[in-house]
């Protein structure tokens, strides 16, 4: 029996811990594709035959239920692969997939004699692939915080409805369009930040359905040229501080790089002492000599020593 917060999205669903098959379950073995594995003979004692039929009933039904759950779960993931809605739309299918596999493993010892060990290995492989996909998408995060998930999805739908371009409008200013929904966007961003905060304080990652919706929203906002220049992760004062630090350090760094390549030249003309800074290049020195300057190359310490005197 399923209990869901949101029946449409299956968010917050829970399954009662109840076996899918009990000892009294009856299955028509004659119509089962696996009935060939059950050998009956008049020479077999009645108790043994009855036990074999019970095993056949349990294993046949467990096999059929798990196989059908794999089909339904796989179909659901394909239908909701783009945009990514696997976690929120395939929750029920995943719960049934998990439950039927647990039921099959519960009777593994008996079913191996009925189905064969190779078939059981195939079931294990199918389950592993399905579980890996669920874990890769971090779907459990949506169900660990069902109320937050539902609120975020509602906020996302509200924003997308707000920013959607009316079909009756032929020409519309993108800039004016994005200004229509600042409250809805901030509300959605605030909901998303809760998932980011929970991620930092716990193990795991954010549900892929949530991430995909937020990425789509940002790309849509960017398309309309509505992107907040300061983003969601860094506040205005963080940017201002970074710019201030850069403003103080960059000039000093550039000055040190510039003075490193300067040579200190002292030259005289007509008895007047003049001190200048120029690049140490052969071309510059030759030009000074042609103009009648007497060029003397000195070190930095010598130059400042001359100034002090």
Coordinates of C-alpha atoms in Angstrom, one line a residue:
X1 CA 0.0 0.0 0.0
X2 CA 1.4 3.4 -1.0
X3 CA 1.2 6.6 1.0
X4 CA 2.1 9.7 -1.0
X5 CA 2.3 13.4 -0.2
X6 CA 1.8 14.3 -3.8
X7 CA 0.0 11.6 -5.9
X8 CA 0.9 13.3 -9.2
X9 CA 4.7 13.3 -8.5
X10 CA 4.9 10.4 -6.1
X11 CA 7.1 12.5 -3.8
X12 CA 7.1 11.3 -0.3
X13 CA 5.7 7.9 -1.1
X14 CA 6.1 5.1 1.4
X15 CA 5.5 1.4 1.1
X16 CA 4.3 -0.8 3.9
X17 CA 6.8 -3.5 4.8
X18 CA 4.7 -6.4 3.6
X19 CA 5.6 -9.4 1.5
X20 CA 4.1 -9.5 -1.9
X21 CA 3.6 -13.2 -1.7
X22 CA 2.5 -15.4 1.2
X23 CA 2.4 -19.1 1.7
X24 CA -1.2 -19.4 0.7
X25 CA -0.8 -17.7 -2.7
X26 CA -2.2 -19.9 -5.5
X27 CA -0.9 -19.7 -9.0
X28 CA -2.0 -21.8 -12.0
X29 CA 1.2 -23.6 -12.6
X30 CA -0.1 -25.3 -15.7
X31 CA -0.4 -21.9 -17.4
X32 CA 3.0 -20.7 -16.2
X33 CA 6.0 -20.6 -18.6
X34 CA 8.1 -22.1 -15.9
X35 CA 6.0 -25.2 -15.2
X36 CA 8.4 -27.3 -17.2
X37 CA 10.8 -27.1 -14.3
X38 CA 8.5 -28.8 -11.9
X39 CA 8.5 -32.6 -12.2
X40 CA 5.5 -34.4 -10.9
X41 CA 5.0 -38.1 -10.8
X42 CA 2.6 -40.5 -9.2
X43 CA 5.7 -42.0 -7.4
X44 CA 6.4 -38.8 -5.6
X45 CA 4.9 -38.6 -2.1
X46 CA 1.9 -36.3 -1.7
X47 CA 3.8 -34.0 0.8
X48 CA 6.8 -33.6 -1.5
X49 CA 4.6 -32.8 -4.5
X50 CA 2.6 -30.3 -2.5
X51 CA 5.8 -28.6 -1.3
X52 CA 7.1 -28.5 -4.9
X53 CA 3.9 -26.9 -6.0
X54 CA 4.2 -24.2 -3.3
X55 CA 7.7 -23.4 -4.4
X56 CA 6.6 -23.2 -8.0
X57 CA 3.8 -20.9 -7.1
X58 CA 6.0 -18.6 -5.0
X59 CA 8.9 -18.5 -7.5
X60 CA 6.7 -18.2 -10.6
X61 CA 4.8 -15.3 -9.1
X62 CA 7.9 -13.7 -7.7
X63 CA 9.6 -14.0 -11.1
X64 CA 6.7 -12.5 -13.0
X65 CA 6.3 -9.6 -10.6
X66 CA 9.9 -8.7 -10.7
X67 CA 10.1 -8.9 -14.4
X68 CA 7.1 -6.7 -14.8
X69 CA 8.5 -4.2 -12.3
X70 CA 11.8 -4.0 -14.3
X71 CA 9.8 -3.3 -17.5
X72 CA 7.7 -0.6 -15.8
X73 CA 10.6 1.1 -14.1
X74 CA 12.7 1.1 -17.3
X75 CA 9.9 2.5 -19.3
X76 CA 9.3 5.2 -16.7
X77 CA 13.0 6.3 -16.7
X78 CA 13.0 6.5 -20.5
X79 CA 9.8 8.6 -20.6
X80 CA 11.2 11.1 -18.1
X81 CA 14.8 11.2 -19.1
X82 CA 14.6 14.7 -20.7
X83 CA 13.8 16.9 -19.0
X84 CA 15.0 14.9 -16.0
X85 CA 12.0 13.9 -14.0
X86 CA 13.0 10.4 -13.1
X87 CA 13.3 10.8 -9.4
X88 CA 9.9 12.5 -8.9
X89 CA 7.9 10.7 -11.5
X90 CA 9.3 7.2 -11.1
X91 CA 9.2 6.9 -7.3
X92 CA 6.3 4.4 -7.3
X93 CA 7.9 2.3 -10.0
X94 CA 11.2 2.3 -8.1
X95 CA 9.5 1.3 -4.9
X96 CA 7.8 -1.7 -6.6
X97 CA 11.1 -2.6 -8.3
X98 CA 12.8 -2.7 -4.9
X99 CA 10.0 -4.6 -3.2
X100 CA 9.7 -7.3 -5.9
X101 CA 13.4 -7.9 -5.8
X102 CA 13.4 -8.2 -2.0
X103 CA 10.6 -10.7 -2.3
X104 CA 12.5 -12.7 -4.9
X105 CA 15.7 -12.8 -2.8
X106 CA 13.6 -13.9 0.2
X107 CA 12.9 -17.1 -1.6
X108 CA 16.2 -17.4 -3.3
X109 CA 17.2 -20.7 -1.8
X110 CA 14.0 -22.4 -2.9
X111 CA 13.8 -20.6 -6.2
X112 CA 17.4 -21.5 -7.2
X113 CA 16.3 -25.1 -7.3
X114 CA 13.2 -24.1 -9.4
X115 CA 14.6 -21.4 -11.6
X116 CA 18.3 -22.2 -11.6
X117 CA 21.3 -20.2 -10.2
X118 CA 22.0 -18.6 -13.6
X119 CA 18.5 -17.0 -13.8
X120 CA 19.0 -15.6 -10.2
X121 CA 22.3 -14.1 -11.3
X122 CA 20.5 -12.3 -14.2
X123 CA 18.0 -10.9 -11.7
X124 CA 20.8 -9.6 -9.5
X125 CA 22.4 -8.0 -12.5
X126 CA 19.1 -6.3 -13.6
X127 CA 18.6 -5.0 -10.1
X128 CA 22.1 -3.7 -9.8
X129 CA 21.7 -1.7 -13.0
X130 CA 18.4 -0.2 -11.9
X131 CA 19.8 0.7 -8.5
X132 CA 23.0 2.3 -10.0
X133 CA 20.8 4.6 -12.1
X134 CA 18.7 5.7 -9.1
X135 CA 21.9 6.3 -7.0
X136 CA 23.6 8.2 -9.8
X137 CA 20.7 10.6 -10.1
X138 CA 20.8 11.1 -6.3
X139 CA 17.1 10.5 -6.2
X140 CA 17.0 9.6 -2.6
X141 CA 17.7 13.2 -1.8
X142 CA 14.2 14.1 -3.1
X143 CA 12.6 11.6 -0.8
X144 CA 14.7 12.4 2.3
X145 CA 13.2 15.9 2.2
X146 CA 9.8 15.4 0.6
X147 CA 8.2 18.7 1.8
X148 CA 11.1 20.8 0.5
X149 CA 10.9 18.9 -2.8
X150 CA 7.2 19.6 -3.3
X151 CA 7.7 23.3 -2.4
X152 CA 10.5 23.7 -4.8
X153 CA 8.6 22.0 -7.7
X154 CA 5.7 24.3 -7.0
X155 CA 7.9 27.4 -7.0
X156 CA 9.5 26.2 -10.2
X157 CA 6.2 25.8 -11.9
X158 CA 5.0 29.2 -10.7
X159 CA 8.1 30.9 -12.1
X160 CA 7.9 29.1 -15.5
X161 CA 4.3 30.0 -15.8
X162 CA 5.1 33.6 -15.0
X163 CA 8.0 34.0 -17.5
X164 CA 6.4 32.1 -20.3
X165 CA 6.0 34.3 -23.4
X166 CA 2.3 34.8 -24.4
X167 CA 1.5 33.5 -27.8
X168 CA -0.6 36.5 -28.6
X169 CA 2.3 38.9 -28.3
X170 CA 4.4 39.1 -31.5
X171 CA 7.0 41.5 -30.3
X172 CA 8.1 41.7 -26.7
X173 CA 11.0 43.1 -24.9
X174 CA 13.1 40.4 -23.3
X175 CA 14.3 42.8 -20.7
X176 CA 10.8 43.8 -19.7
X177 CA 9.7 40.2 -19.7
X178 CA 12.2 39.1 -17.2
X179 CA 11.3 42.0 -14.9
X180 CA 7.8 40.6 -14.5
X181 CA 8.9 37.7 -12.3
X182 CA 11.6 38.7 -9.8
X183 CA 9.7 37.5 -6.8
X184 CA 9.0 34.1 -8.3
X185 CA 12.6 33.7 -9.3
X186 CA 13.9 34.7 -5.8
X187 CA 11.4 32.3 -4.2
X188 CA 12.6 29.4 -6.4
X189 CA 16.3 30.3 -5.7
X190 CA 15.6 30.4 -2.0
X191 CA 14.1 26.9 -2.1
X192 CA 17.1 25.7 -4.0
X193 CA 19.5 27.1 -1.5
X194 CA 17.9 24.9 1.2
X195 CA 19.0 21.9 -0.7
X196 CA 22.5 23.3 -1.1
X197 CA 22.7 24.0 2.6
X198 CA 21.5 20.5 3.5
X199 CA 24.1 19.0 1.1
X200 CA 26.9 20.8 3.0
X201 CA 25.7 19.5 6.3
X202 CA 25.1 15.9 5.3
X203 CA 26.5 13.2 3.1
X204 CA 25.1 13.0 -0.5
X205 CA 24.3 15.2 -3.4
X206 CA 21.3 17.1 -4.6
X207 CA 18.5 15.3 -6.4
X208 CA 19.0 15.5 -10.2
X209 CA 15.4 16.6 -10.8
X210 CA 16.1 19.6 -8.6
X211 CA 19.4 20.4 -10.2
X212 CA 18.0 20.0 -13.8
X213 CA 15.1 22.4 -13.1
X214 CA 17.4 25.0 -11.6
X215 CA 19.9 24.7 -14.5
X216 CA 17.0 25.1 -17.0
X217 CA 15.7 28.2 -15.1
X218 CA 19.2 29.8 -15.1
X219 CA 19.6 29.1 -18.8
X220 CA 16.1 30.6 -19.5
X221 CA 16.9 33.6 -17.4
X222 CA 20.2 34.0 -19.3
X223 CA 18.4 33.8 -22.6
X224 CA 16.2 36.7 -21.6
X225 CA 19.2 38.6 -20.4
X226 CA 17.9 38.6 -16.9
X227 CA 20.8 37.0 -15.1
X228 CA 21.6 38.5 -11.7
X229 CA 25.2 39.9 -12.0
X230 CA 26.0 38.7 -8.5
X231 CA 24.5 35.3 -8.9
X232 CA 23.1 33.1 -6.1
X233 CA 26.3 31.8 -4.4
X234 CA 28.2 35.1 -3.9
X235 CA 26.7 38.2 -2.4
X236 CA 27.4 41.8 -3.5
X237 CA 29.8 42.5 -0.6
X238 CA 31.9 39.5 -1.4
X239 CA 32.4 40.8 -4.9
X240 CA 33.2 44.3 -3.6
X241 CA 35.8 43.0 -1.2
X242 CA 37.5 41.0 -4.0
X243 CA 37.6 44.0 -6.2
X244 CA 39.0 46.2 -3.4
X245 CA 41.8 43.7 -2.7
X246 CA 42.6 43.4 -6.4
X247 CA 42.6 47.2 -6.7
X248 CA 45.3 47.6 -4.0
X249 CA 47.6 44.7 -5.0
X250 CA 47.5 45.0 -8.8
X251 CA 49.1 48.4 -9.1
X252 CA 52.0 47.4 -6.8
X253 CA 52.6 44.2 -8.8
X254 CA 52.6 46.0 -12.1
X255 CA 54.9 48.7 -10.8
X256 CA 57.4 46.1 -9.5
X257 CA 57.3 44.4 -12.9
X258 CA 57.9 47.7 -14.7
X259 CA 60.8 48.9 -12.6
X260 CA 62.5 45.6 -12.8
X261 CA 63.1 46.2 -16.6
X262 CA 64.3 49.8 -16.1
X263 CA 67.9 50.9 -16.2
X264 CA 69.1 54.1 -14.5
X265 CA 70.9 56.4 -16.9
X266 CA 72.7 59.5 -15.9
X267 CA 73.6 61.9 -18.8
X268 CA 74.9 65.4 -19.0
X269 CA 74.7 68.1 -21.6
X270 CA 76.1 71.6 -21.5
X271 CA 77.2 71.2 -18.0
X272 CA 73.6 70.5 -16.7
X273 CA 73.0 67.3 -14.7
X274 CA 69.8 65.6 -15.7
X275 CA 68.5 62.2 -14.3
X276 CA 66.1 60.2 -16.3
X277 CA 64.7 56.7 -16.5
X278 CA 64.5 54.9 -19.8
X279 CA 64.4 51.3 -21.0
X280 CA 67.7 49.6 -21.4
X281 CA 67.8 49.0 -25.1
X282 CA 70.6 49.5 -27.5
X283 CA 68.4 51.6 -29.7
X284 CA 67.6 54.1 -27.0
X285 CA 71.3 54.5 -25.9
X286 CA 72.4 55.0 -29.5
X287 CA 69.8 57.7 -30.1
X288 CA 71.0 59.6 -27.1
X289 CA 74.6 59.4 -28.2
X290 CA 73.6 60.8 -31.7
X291 CA 71.9 63.8 -30.0
X292 CA 75.2 64.7 -28.3
X293 CA 74.4 63.3 -24.8
X294 CA 77.2 61.8 -22.7
X295 CA 75.7 58.6 -21.5
X296 CA 76.9 56.9 -18.4
X297 CA 75.2 53.7 -17.1
X298 CA 75.0 53.4 -13.3
X299 CA 73.3 51.1 -10.9
X300 CA 70.2 51.9 -8.9
X301 CA 72.2 52.3 -5.6
X302 CA 74.7 54.6 -7.3
X303 CA 72.0 56.7 -8.7
X304 CA 70.3 57.3 -5.4
X305 CA 73.7 57.9 -3.8
X306 CA 74.3 60.8 -6.2
X307 CA 70.9 62.3 -5.4
X308 CA 71.6 62.3 -1.7
X309 CA 74.8 64.2 -2.3

